[in-house]
Structures are given as structure tokens and as C-alpha cells.
Amino acid sequence: MTELVVRRLLIDLDQPVARHWCNNDAFLTAWFNALSMSFPVGEQFFIDSVRQGYKALPPAQQERWKAEVQGFVGQEATHRRIHGLFNARIEQHGLVNDWEPRARARLELITGTDPRHGLAITAANEHFTALFAEWMLAHPGLLDGCEPRLKALWLWHSAEEAEHKCTAFDLYRALGGDERWRLRWMRRVTVIFLSDALRQTVANLRRDGTLWRWSTWRSGWRLLMGRDGLLRKSFGPWRDYFRADFHPEQQHSERSQQWLREHQNLYTRVGA
Ligand SMILES: [Fe+2]
Ligand SMILES: [Fe+2]
């Protein structure tokens, strides 16, 4: 069992966020904005899926899971709330969240099905977020040109994603989740997640008027495909998910706990 602490991040999102808040870089800003747009609907779905999975456990097993499920739900609920505030700020620049209604319509299709489907989808998405989180924590310098409150937002979220990455996966296994379905959902989630993320990034750039700038494409290439780029570095760890003996804990690093230890001034513990 993973002990999950719920933390309240002490940042002020009442103040406006600059149009190119991420290092004055149009692509980086559009990419992070796109991800943030997916969080409120996505994280609510993860919460619902984990809750439904928990309810489907035999009562004798529920006690064992109670604290971890509460921690998971608390962390994701805090993320979705704070990203909702952040999204309201970036939408003041004329951006429109097209991802959320698309995701909502798709998720409706699995409403009422076996709770293991929701958990497999959640586990696949959590693998993605854990990979991105590890990459972010390994490259915090990427956010050095951002306001400290925004750097804190992204690294705190990354640290907690790395921390709770096992919950949906373990619950899926505890409910006897089928291996073929686990992999099938990962393939689907990969296509859907990457195409949605790129579509929303392009839409953000178009509305920002920076889509056809050379500097935008150069920055995009460097972030995603450069020598140390996000997609290039994450491909191997992403593929590990297809191994029969895969477990998220195998990709554990110390970075998440280290960040949380070194930045205790940035948050309070909820319920402590
Ligand atoms: Fe999250
Ligand atoms: Fe998560």
C-alpha cells in the first residue's frame, strides 16, 4: 500500500497568467496549456473509476484499500480544482478548451460498463502522466523562466503523479483485471491521448496567432523529439507497460520524494 498525503499548494491563481507564461515560448506554453485543459475532466474520471473499483472489491478487502483510495481521490481532486483555476486564467487569452467536450463524449460510452474498463483506462493514463512527471522532475530547468508559482504548480503536480501512479494499476489487478484488456486499453489511450494533446496544442497556437512561426516549430521539435526530448526519452518506459511482468513501481525514482521534501514551504498537508 502506498501512503498518499493530500497537500494544499500555497500559490495564488487570482492574478492573471501571462500570455506566454512558459519561458516566453509559444510552443511550450501551448503544450502545457493543452495538458492542463484535459485535467479537470480526466482527473474527475480517474476519481470516479477508482471509487467504482473500490466499491466493487469484496468488503473484506476494502479496509486494506481505504486509505490509499482516499489519498488518491484527495490528490486528484486538488489537482483538478487548481488546474480549473489555471484554465480560467489562460482562457482569458482567447483560448478555447476543445479537448474537454471530446473527452466527455467518449467517456460517456463506457458509463455503466464493468468498472475494470474505467480502471484500465485510468491505469494507462496514469502511466502516461507518470512518465511525463518523471521527465519534468528530471528537467526542472525547463521551467526556470516561469513565474515561481507556475513552476511550483507543474512540479508539485508531477511529484504527486509519480507518487500515486500504482493505485489504479493495483486496483485493476486486485479486481482480477484481464491482461489483454490492460494492453488493449493502453494502445487506445496512447492514440487518443497523443492525438488530443497535439490537436489542442495546435488549436491553442492557432488562436494565439503563433502557429506558423519558425520559432514555434523549433521549440516543439526540441521539446518532443530533441536529444533529451519528452517523447524520445519516454518511448522506452512507455513500451515497458506491455511487458507481462510490468509494474509502475519498477520505474520508481527518488525525484518525486526529493522535490516534496525540499519544497515543504510551498504546501500544507490537508488533515494533518
Ligand atoms: Fe493529477
Ligand atoms: Fe494521477
PDB file of C-alpha atoms and ligand atoms in Angstrom:
ATOM      1  CA  MET A   1       0.000   0.000   0.000  1.00  0.00           C
ATOM      2  CA  THR A   2       1.220   3.483  -0.826  1.00  0.00           C
ATOM      3  CA  GLU A   3       0.710   6.177   1.764  1.00  0.00           C
ATOM      4  CA  LEU A   4      -0.690   9.185  -0.087  1.00  0.00           C
ATOM      5  CA  VAL A   5      -0.669  12.588   1.547  1.00  0.00           C
ATOM      6  CA  VAL A   6      -3.115  15.228   0.308  1.00  0.00           C
ATOM      7  CA  ARG A   7      -1.411  18.625   0.043  1.00  0.00           C
ATOM      8  CA  ARG A   8      -2.773  22.106  -0.477  1.00  0.00           C
ATOM      9  CA  LEU A   9      -0.462  24.057  -2.751  1.00  0.00           C
ATOM     10  CA  LEU A  10       0.104  27.585  -1.474  1.00  0.00           C
ATOM     11  CA  ILE A  11       0.019  29.539  -4.713  1.00  0.00           C
ATOM     12  CA  ASP A  12      -2.141  32.439  -5.779  1.00  0.00           C
ATOM     13  CA  LEU A  13      -4.046  31.968  -9.029  1.00  0.00           C
ATOM     14  CA  ASP A  14      -6.153  35.097  -8.595  1.00  0.00           C
ATOM     15  CA  GLN A  15      -3.526  37.036 -10.511  1.00  0.00           C
ATOM     16  CA  PRO A  16      -3.525  36.875 -14.326  1.00  0.00           C
ATOM     17  CA  VAL A  17      -1.171  34.496 -16.109  1.00  0.00           C
ATOM     18  CA  ALA A  18       0.983  35.939 -18.919  1.00  0.00           C
ATOM     19  CA  ARG A  19       0.068  35.012 -22.480  1.00  0.00           C
ATOM     20  CA  HIS A  20       3.388  33.157 -22.972  1.00  0.00           C
ATOM     21  CA  TRP A  21       3.869  32.256 -19.328  1.00  0.00           C
ATOM     22  CA  CYS A  22       6.296  29.391 -20.029  1.00  0.00           C
ATOM     23  CA  ASN A  23       9.692  30.989 -20.701  1.00  0.00           C
ATOM     24  CA  ASN A  24       8.093  33.387 -23.184  1.00  0.00           C
ATOM     25  CA  ASP A  25       7.924  30.382 -25.508  1.00  0.00           C
ATOM     26  CA  ALA A  26       4.737  29.993 -27.571  1.00  0.00           C
ATOM     27  CA  PHE A  27       5.017  26.235 -28.119  1.00  0.00           C
ATOM     28  CA  LEU A  28       5.881  25.300 -24.538  1.00  0.00           C
ATOM     29  CA  THR A  29       3.039  27.460 -23.281  1.00  0.00           C
ATOM     30  CA  ALA A  30       0.541  25.972 -25.763  1.00  0.00           C
ATOM     31  CA  TRP A  31       1.618  22.414 -24.898  1.00  0.00           C
ATOM     32  CA  PHE A  32       1.318  22.830 -21.133  1.00  0.00           C
ATOM     33  CA  ASN A  33      -1.945  24.734 -21.566  1.00  0.00           C
ATOM     34  CA  ALA A  34      -3.320  21.835 -23.628  1.00  0.00           C
ATOM     35  CA  LEU A  35      -2.410  19.309 -20.941  1.00  0.00           C
ATOM     36  CA  SER A  36      -3.957  21.483 -18.274  1.00  0.00           C
ATOM     37  CA  MET A  37      -7.199  21.684 -20.275  1.00  0.00           C
ATOM     38  CA  SER A  38      -7.512  17.901 -20.123  1.00  0.00           C
ATOM     39  CA  PHE A  39      -7.057  17.657 -16.358  1.00  0.00           C
ATOM     40  CA  PRO A  40     -10.429  18.671 -14.889  1.00  0.00           C
ATOM     41  CA  VAL A  41     -12.430  16.150 -16.944  1.00  0.00           C
ATOM     42  CA  GLY A  42      -9.692  13.494 -16.949  1.00  0.00           C
ATOM     43  CA  GLU A  43      -8.945  13.607 -13.252  1.00  0.00           C
ATOM     44  CA  GLN A  44     -12.652  13.501 -12.375  1.00  0.00           C
ATOM     45  CA  PHE A  45     -12.880  10.361 -14.476  1.00  0.00           C
ATOM     46  CA  PHE A  46      -9.884   8.837 -12.657  1.00  0.00           C
ATOM     47  CA  ILE A  47     -11.508   9.635  -9.305  1.00  0.00           C
ATOM     48  CA  ASP A  48     -14.822   8.074 -10.373  1.00  0.00           C
ATOM     49  CA  SER A  49     -13.083   4.983 -11.768  1.00  0.00           C
ATOM     50  CA  VAL A  50     -11.032   4.371  -8.639  1.00  0.00           C
ATOM     51  CA  ARG A  51     -14.090   4.904  -6.427  1.00  0.00           C
ATOM     52  CA  GLN A  52     -16.134   2.444  -8.501  1.00  0.00           C
ATOM     53  CA  GLY A  53     -13.282  -0.066  -8.457  1.00  0.00           C
ATOM     54  CA  TYR A  54     -13.084   0.252  -4.685  1.00  0.00           C
ATOM     55  CA  LYS A  55     -16.832  -0.346  -4.319  1.00  0.00           C
ATOM     56  CA  ALA A  56     -16.544  -3.475  -6.485  1.00  0.00           C
ATOM     57  CA  LEU A  57     -13.971  -5.025  -4.109  1.00  0.00           C
ATOM     58  CA  PRO A  58     -15.206  -7.673  -1.688  1.00  0.00           C
ATOM     59  CA  PRO A  59     -15.962  -5.905   1.633  1.00  0.00           C
ATOM     60  CA  ALA A  60     -13.181  -7.862   3.357  1.00  0.00           C
ATOM     61  CA  GLN A  61     -10.616  -6.250   1.032  1.00  0.00           C
ATOM     62  CA  GLN A  62     -11.979  -2.730   1.138  1.00  0.00           C
ATOM     63  CA  GLU A  63     -10.453  -1.888   4.511  1.00  0.00           C
ATOM     64  CA  ARG A  64      -6.980  -2.578   3.138  1.00  0.00           C
ATOM     65  CA  TRP A  65      -7.539  -0.122   0.301  1.00  0.00           C
ATOM     66  CA  LYS A  66      -9.447   2.588   2.107  1.00  0.00           C
ATOM     67  CA  ALA A  67      -6.598   4.970   2.987  1.00  0.00           C
ATOM     68  CA  GLU A  68      -4.871   4.697  -0.400  1.00  0.00           C
ATOM     69  CA  VAL A  69      -8.117   5.319  -2.297  1.00  0.00           C
ATOM     70  CA  GLN A  70      -8.868   8.333  -0.099  1.00  0.00           C
ATOM     71  CA  GLY A  71      -5.363   9.691  -0.714  1.00  0.00           C
ATOM     72  CA  PHE A  72      -5.649   9.155  -4.469  1.00  0.00           C
ATOM     73  CA  VAL A  73      -9.046  10.852  -4.636  1.00  0.00           C
ATOM     74  CA  GLY A  74      -7.805  13.738  -2.464  1.00  0.00           C
ATOM     75  CA  GLN A  75      -4.728  14.326  -4.625  1.00  0.00           C
ATOM     76  CA  GLU A  76      -6.591  14.214  -7.935  1.00  0.00           C
ATOM     77  CA  ALA A  77      -9.425  16.382  -6.593  1.00  0.00           C
ATOM     78  CA  THR A  78      -6.865  19.019  -5.566  1.00  0.00           C
ATOM     79  CA  HIS A  79      -5.205  18.858  -8.985  1.00  0.00           C
ATOM     80  CA  ARG A  80      -8.447  19.267 -10.884  1.00  0.00           C
ATOM     81  CA  ARG A  81      -9.514  22.184  -8.717  1.00  0.00           C
ATOM     82  CA  ILE A  82      -6.269  24.102  -9.107  1.00  0.00           C
ATOM     83  CA  HIS A  83      -5.979  23.400 -12.839  1.00  0.00           C
ATOM     84  CA  GLY A  84      -9.560  24.644 -13.197  1.00  0.00           C
ATOM     85  CA  LEU A  85      -8.370  27.967 -11.738  1.00  0.00           C
ATOM     86  CA  PHE A  86      -5.320  27.958 -14.012  1.00  0.00           C
ATOM     87  CA  ASN A  87      -7.507  27.177 -17.052  1.00  0.00           C
ATOM     88  CA  ALA A  88      -9.776  30.118 -16.269  1.00  0.00           C
ATOM     89  CA  ARG A  89      -6.665  32.343 -16.375  1.00  0.00           C
ATOM     90  CA  ILE A  90      -5.370  31.064 -19.721  1.00  0.00           C
ATOM     91  CA  GLU A  91      -8.826  31.227 -21.293  1.00  0.00           C
ATOM     92  CA  GLN A  92      -8.688  34.982 -20.694  1.00  0.00           C
ATOM     93  CA  HIS A  93      -6.251  34.994 -23.637  1.00  0.00           C
ATOM     94  CA  GLY A  94      -8.931  33.736 -26.027  1.00  0.00           C
ATOM     95  CA  LEU A  95      -8.071  30.037 -25.803  1.00  0.00           C
ATOM     96  CA  VAL A  96     -10.911  27.520 -26.055  1.00  0.00           C
ATOM     97  CA  ASN A  97     -10.913  24.069 -24.484  1.00  0.00           C
ATOM     98  CA  ASP A  98     -11.970  21.717 -27.311  1.00  0.00           C
ATOM     99  CA  TRP A  99     -10.452  18.682 -25.601  1.00  0.00           C
ATOM    100  CA  GLU A 100     -12.853  18.554 -22.666  1.00  0.00           C
ATOM    101  CA  PRO A 101     -16.136  18.111 -24.627  1.00  0.00           C
ATOM    102  CA  ARG A 102     -14.478  15.488 -26.861  1.00  0.00           C
ATOM    103  CA  ALA A 103     -13.229  13.556 -23.832  1.00  0.00           C
ATOM    104  CA  ARG A 104     -16.591  13.847 -22.088  1.00  0.00           C
ATOM    105  CA  ALA A 105     -18.455  12.406 -25.090  1.00  0.00           C
ATOM    106  CA  ARG A 106     -16.030   9.476 -25.331  1.00  0.00           C
ATOM    107  CA  LEU A 107     -16.140   8.696 -21.634  1.00  0.00           C
ATOM    108  CA  GLU A 108     -19.934   8.549 -21.735  1.00  0.00           C
ATOM    109  CA  LEU A 109     -19.593   5.497 -23.968  1.00  0.00           C
ATOM    110  CA  ILE A 110     -18.206   3.421 -21.121  1.00  0.00           C
ATOM    111  CA  THR A 111     -20.604   4.629 -18.441  1.00  0.00           C
ATOM    112  CA  GLY A 112     -22.264   1.674 -16.773  1.00  0.00           C
ATOM    113  CA  THR A 113     -19.805  -0.925 -18.088  1.00  0.00           C
ATOM    114  CA  ASP A 114     -17.629  -3.210 -15.939  1.00  0.00           C
ATOM    115  CA  PRO A 115     -15.616  -0.953 -13.559  1.00  0.00           C
ATOM    116  CA  ARG A 116     -12.418  -2.648 -14.712  1.00  0.00           C
ATOM    117  CA  HIS A 117     -12.660  -0.796 -18.047  1.00  0.00           C
ATOM    118  CA  GLY A 118     -12.534   2.554 -16.270  1.00  0.00           C
ATOM    119  CA  LEU A 119      -9.649   1.328 -14.151  1.00  0.00           C
ATOM    120  CA  ALA A 120      -7.660   0.052 -17.143  1.00  0.00           C
ATOM    121  CA  ILE A 121      -8.166   3.416 -18.878  1.00  0.00           C
ATOM    122  CA  THR A 122      -7.118   5.208 -15.704  1.00  0.00           C
ATOM    123  CA  ALA A 123      -4.054   2.975 -15.243  1.00  0.00           C
ATOM    124  CA  ALA A 124      -2.986   3.633 -18.853  1.00  0.00           C
ATOM    125  CA  ASN A 125      -3.404   7.397 -18.444  1.00  0.00           C
ATOM    126  CA  GLU A 126      -1.599   7.287 -15.121  1.00  0.00           C
ATOM    127  CA  HIS A 127       1.323   5.565 -16.834  1.00  0.00           C
ATOM    128  CA  PHE A 128       1.461   8.491 -19.272  1.00  0.00           C
ATOM    129  CA  THR A 129       1.246  11.090 -16.543  1.00  0.00           C
ATOM    130  CA  ALA A 130       3.894   9.248 -14.500  1.00  0.00           C
ATOM    131  CA  LEU A 131       6.265   9.206 -17.498  1.00  0.00           C
ATOM    132  CA  PHE A 132       5.724  12.899 -18.134  1.00  0.00           C
ATOM    133  CA  ALA A 133       6.058  13.622 -14.437  1.00  0.00           C
ATOM    134  CA  GLU A 134       9.398  11.827 -14.203  1.00  0.00           C
ATOM    135  CA  TRP A 135      10.614  13.680 -17.259  1.00  0.00           C
ATOM    136  CA  MET A 136       9.524  17.027 -15.791  1.00  0.00           C
ATOM    137  CA  LEU A 137      11.186  16.304 -12.460  1.00  0.00           C
ATOM    138  CA  ALA A 138      14.372  15.310 -14.291  1.00  0.00           C
ATOM    139  CA  HIS A 139      14.299  18.560 -16.309  1.00  0.00           C
ATOM    140  CA  PRO A 140      13.052  21.226 -13.879  1.00  0.00           C
ATOM    141  CA  GLY A 141      15.266  23.770 -15.664  1.00  0.00           C
ATOM    142  CA  LEU A 142      12.686  23.787 -18.447  1.00  0.00           C
ATOM    143  CA  LEU A 143      10.524  25.907 -16.158  1.00  0.00           C
ATOM    144  CA  ASP A 144      13.275  28.201 -14.884  1.00  0.00           C
ATOM    145  CA  GLY A 145      11.991  31.122 -16.930  1.00  0.00           C
ATOM    146  CA  CYS A 146       8.459  30.833 -15.481  1.00  0.00           C
ATOM    147  CA  GLU A 147       6.968  32.646 -12.537  1.00  0.00           C
ATOM    148  CA  PRO A 148       7.781  30.655  -9.366  1.00  0.00           C
ATOM    149  CA  ARG A 149       4.065  29.983  -8.651  1.00  0.00           C
ATOM    150  CA  LEU A 150       3.657  28.322 -12.071  1.00  0.00           C
ATOM    151  CA  LYS A 151       6.850  26.332 -11.779  1.00  0.00           C
ATOM    152  CA  ALA A 152       5.590  25.140  -8.378  1.00  0.00           C
ATOM    153  CA  LEU A 153       2.206  24.158  -9.868  1.00  0.00           C
ATOM    154  CA  TRP A 154       3.720  21.882 -12.529  1.00  0.00           C
ATOM    155  CA  LEU A 155       6.386  20.289 -10.364  1.00  0.00           C
ATOM    156  CA  TRP A 156       4.021  19.682  -7.429  1.00  0.00           C
ATOM    157  CA  HIS A 157       1.542  18.014  -9.782  1.00  0.00           C
ATOM    158  CA  SER A 158       4.381  15.945 -11.290  1.00  0.00           C
ATOM    159  CA  ALA A 159       5.604  14.871  -7.860  1.00  0.00           C
ATOM    160  CA  GLU A 160       2.134  13.679  -6.810  1.00  0.00           C
ATOM    161  CA  GLU A 161       1.515  11.891 -10.119  1.00  0.00           C
ATOM    162  CA  ALA A 162       4.722   9.923  -9.586  1.00  0.00           C
ATOM    163  CA  GLU A 163       3.634   9.230  -6.020  1.00  0.00           C
ATOM    164  CA  HIS A 164       0.197   7.738  -6.795  1.00  0.00           C
ATOM    165  CA  LYS A 165       0.975   6.011 -10.107  1.00  0.00           C
ATOM    166  CA  CYS A 166       0.357   2.493  -8.729  1.00  0.00           C
ATOM    167  CA  THR A 167      -3.150   2.942  -7.318  1.00  0.00           C
ATOM    168  CA  ALA A 168      -5.328   2.338 -10.407  1.00  0.00           C
ATOM    169  CA  PHE A 169      -2.987  -0.374 -11.689  1.00  0.00           C
ATOM    170  CA  ASP A 170      -3.015  -2.286  -8.394  1.00  0.00           C
ATOM    171  CA  LEU A 171      -6.771  -1.943  -8.034  1.00  0.00           C
ATOM    172  CA  TYR A 172      -7.240  -3.310 -11.561  1.00  0.00           C
ATOM    173  CA  ARG A 173      -5.137  -6.319 -10.603  1.00  0.00           C
ATOM    174  CA  ALA A 174      -6.966  -6.745  -7.276  1.00  0.00           C
ATOM    175  CA  LEU A 175     -10.247  -6.974  -9.224  1.00  0.00           C
ATOM    176  CA  GLY A 176      -8.804  -9.687 -11.456  1.00  0.00           C
ATOM    177  CA  GLY A 177      -8.374  -7.344 -14.462  1.00  0.00           C
ATOM    178  CA  ASP A 178      -7.578  -9.146 -17.675  1.00  0.00           C
ATOM    179  CA  GLU A 179      -4.087  -8.697 -19.164  1.00  0.00           C
ATOM    180  CA  ARG A 180      -5.246  -8.459 -22.781  1.00  0.00           C
ATOM    181  CA  TRP A 181      -7.679  -5.699 -21.886  1.00  0.00           C
ATOM    182  CA  ARG A 182      -4.998  -3.838 -19.950  1.00  0.00           C
ATOM    183  CA  LEU A 183      -2.828  -3.732 -23.088  1.00  0.00           C
ATOM    184  CA  ARG A 184      -5.724  -3.070 -25.437  1.00  0.00           C
ATOM    185  CA  TRP A 185      -6.719  -0.015 -23.427  1.00  0.00           C
ATOM    186  CA  MET A 186      -3.119   1.191 -23.383  1.00  0.00           C
ATOM    187  CA  ARG A 187      -2.958   1.072 -27.186  1.00  0.00           C
ATOM    188  CA  ARG A 188      -6.220   3.016 -27.478  1.00  0.00           C
ATOM    189  CA  VAL A 189      -5.297   5.536 -24.794  1.00  0.00           C
ATOM    190  CA  THR A 190      -1.933   6.147 -26.495  1.00  0.00           C
ATOM    191  CA  VAL A 191      -3.541   7.065 -29.806  1.00  0.00           C
ATOM    192  CA  ILE A 192      -6.298   9.118 -28.199  1.00  0.00           C
ATOM    193  CA  PHE A 193      -4.078  10.925 -25.702  1.00  0.00           C
ATOM    194  CA  LEU A 194      -1.331  11.882 -28.157  1.00  0.00           C
ATOM    195  CA  SER A 195      -3.701  12.984 -30.900  1.00  0.00           C
ATOM    196  CA  ASP A 196      -5.823  15.005 -28.463  1.00  0.00           C
ATOM    197  CA  ALA A 197      -2.754  16.630 -26.910  1.00  0.00           C
ATOM    198  CA  LEU A 198      -1.376  17.631 -30.321  1.00  0.00           C
ATOM    199  CA  ARG A 199      -4.753  18.803 -31.613  1.00  0.00           C
ATOM    200  CA  GLN A 200      -5.301  21.034 -28.607  1.00  0.00           C
ATOM    201  CA  THR A 201      -1.733  22.371 -28.781  1.00  0.00           C
ATOM    202  CA  VAL A 202      -2.206  23.308 -32.443  1.00  0.00           C
ATOM    203  CA  ALA A 203      -5.602  24.883 -31.660  1.00  0.00           C
ATOM    204  CA  ASN A 204      -4.011  26.925 -28.865  1.00  0.00           C
ATOM    205  CA  LEU A 205      -1.234  28.100 -31.190  1.00  0.00           C
ATOM    206  CA  ARG A 206      -3.695  28.996 -33.927  1.00  0.00           C
ATOM    207  CA  ARG A 207      -5.804  31.077 -31.535  1.00  0.00           C
ATOM    208  CA  ASP A 208      -2.608  32.632 -30.197  1.00  0.00           C
ATOM    209  CA  GLY A 209      -1.522  33.606 -33.726  1.00  0.00           C
ATOM    210  CA  THR A 210       1.849  31.839 -33.330  1.00  0.00           C
ATOM    211  CA  LEU A 211       1.232  28.572 -35.194  1.00  0.00           C
ATOM    212  CA  TRP A 212       3.201  29.483 -38.299  1.00  0.00           C
ATOM    213  CA  ARG A 213       6.304  30.900 -36.689  1.00  0.00           C
ATOM    214  CA  TRP A 214       9.604  29.154 -37.233  1.00  0.00           C
ATOM    215  CA  SER A 215      10.472  29.541 -33.531  1.00  0.00           C
ATOM    216  CA  THR A 216       7.274  27.688 -32.570  1.00  0.00           C
ATOM    217  CA  TRP A 217       8.147  24.595 -34.601  1.00  0.00           C
ATOM    218  CA  ARG A 218      11.762  24.634 -33.495  1.00  0.00           C
ATOM    219  CA  SER A 219      10.690  24.698 -29.866  1.00  0.00           C
ATOM    220  CA  GLY A 220       8.124  21.927 -30.482  1.00  0.00           C
ATOM    221  CA  TRP A 221      10.721  19.706 -32.074  1.00  0.00           C
ATOM    222  CA  ARG A 222      13.179  20.301 -29.246  1.00  0.00           C
ATOM    223  CA  LEU A 223      10.591  19.563 -26.530  1.00  0.00           C
ATOM    224  CA  LEU A 224       9.164  16.412 -28.088  1.00  0.00           C
ATOM    225  CA  MET A 225      11.841  14.912 -30.315  1.00  0.00           C
ATOM    226  CA  GLY A 226      15.119  16.556 -29.302  1.00  0.00           C
ATOM    227  CA  ARG A 227      18.029  14.537 -27.895  1.00  0.00           C
ATOM    228  CA  ASP A 228      16.627  14.886 -24.399  1.00  0.00           C
ATOM    229  CA  GLY A 229      13.053  15.354 -25.623  1.00  0.00           C
ATOM    230  CA  LEU A 230       9.916  14.199 -23.868  1.00  0.00           C
ATOM    231  CA  LEU A 231       8.649  11.692 -26.441  1.00  0.00           C
ATOM    232  CA  ARG A 232      12.073  10.375 -27.304  1.00  0.00           C
ATOM    233  CA  LYS A 233      13.021   9.789 -23.658  1.00  0.00           C
ATOM    234  CA  SER A 234       9.616   8.370 -22.740  1.00  0.00           C
ATOM    235  CA  PHE A 235       9.318   5.816 -25.530  1.00  0.00           C
ATOM    236  CA  GLY A 236      11.231   3.023 -23.766  1.00  0.00           C
ATOM    237  CA  PRO A 237       9.450   3.420 -20.410  1.00  0.00           C
ATOM    238  CA  TRP A 238       6.099   3.640 -22.288  1.00  0.00           C
ATOM    239  CA  ARG A 239       6.809   0.331 -24.046  1.00  0.00           C
ATOM    240  CA  ASP A 240       7.605  -1.357 -20.720  1.00  0.00           C
ATOM    241  CA  TYR A 241       3.876  -1.251 -19.954  1.00  0.00           C
ATOM    242  CA  PHE A 242       3.408  -4.095 -22.473  1.00  0.00           C
ATOM    243  CA  ARG A 243       5.628  -6.495 -20.560  1.00  0.00           C
ATOM    244  CA  ALA A 244       3.759  -9.214 -18.676  1.00  0.00           C
ATOM    245  CA  ASP A 245       5.775  -8.536 -15.507  1.00  0.00           C
ATOM    246  CA  PHE A 246       5.403  -4.748 -15.648  1.00  0.00           C
ATOM    247  CA  HIS A 247       4.524  -2.820 -12.506  1.00  0.00           C
ATOM    248  CA  PRO A 248       4.593   1.003 -12.233  1.00  0.00           C
ATOM    249  CA  GLU A 249       6.819   0.758  -9.165  1.00  0.00           C
ATOM    250  CA  GLN A 250       9.663  -0.575 -11.357  1.00  0.00           C
ATOM    251  CA  GLN A 251      10.058   2.913 -12.830  1.00  0.00           C
ATOM    252  CA  HIS A 252      10.413   4.443  -9.428  1.00  0.00           C
ATOM    253  CA  SER A 253      12.854   7.265  -8.898  1.00  0.00           C
ATOM    254  CA  GLU A 254      13.684   9.396  -5.884  1.00  0.00           C
ATOM    255  CA  ARG A 255      12.915  12.676  -7.659  1.00  0.00           C
ATOM    256  CA  SER A 256       9.301  12.980  -6.570  1.00  0.00           C
ATOM    257  CA  GLN A 257      10.002  12.472  -2.861  1.00  0.00           C
ATOM    258  CA  GLN A 258      13.041  14.705  -3.082  1.00  0.00           C
ATOM    259  CA  TRP A 259      11.035  17.564  -4.609  1.00  0.00           C
ATOM    260  CA  LEU A 260       8.327  17.191  -1.956  1.00  0.00           C
ATOM    261  CA  ARG A 261      10.947  17.163   0.825  1.00  0.00           C
ATOM    262  CA  GLU A 262      12.765  20.212  -0.493  1.00  0.00           C
ATOM    263  CA  HIS A 263       9.648  22.321  -1.130  1.00  0.00           C
ATOM    264  CA  GLN A 264       7.638  21.868   2.046  1.00  0.00           C
ATOM    265  CA  ASN A 265       7.291  25.643   2.249  1.00  0.00           C
ATOM    266  CA  LEU A 266       5.067  25.510  -0.844  1.00  0.00           C
ATOM    267  CA  TYR A 267       2.263  23.388   0.596  1.00  0.00           C
ATOM    268  CA  THR A 268       0.371  22.367   3.707  1.00  0.00           C
ATOM    269  CA  ARG A 269      -0.800  18.842   4.469  1.00  0.00           C
ATOM    270  CA  VAL A 270      -4.579  18.504   4.411  1.00  0.00           C
ATOM    271  CA  GLY A 271      -5.994  16.818   7.524  1.00  0.00           C
ATOM    272  CA  ALA A 272      -2.601  16.707   9.274  1.00  0.00           C
TER     273      ALA A 272
HETATM  274 FE    FE B   1      -3.314  14.663 -11.211  1.00  0.00          FE
HETATM  275 FE    FE B   2      -2.907  10.886 -11.410  1.00  0.00          FE
END
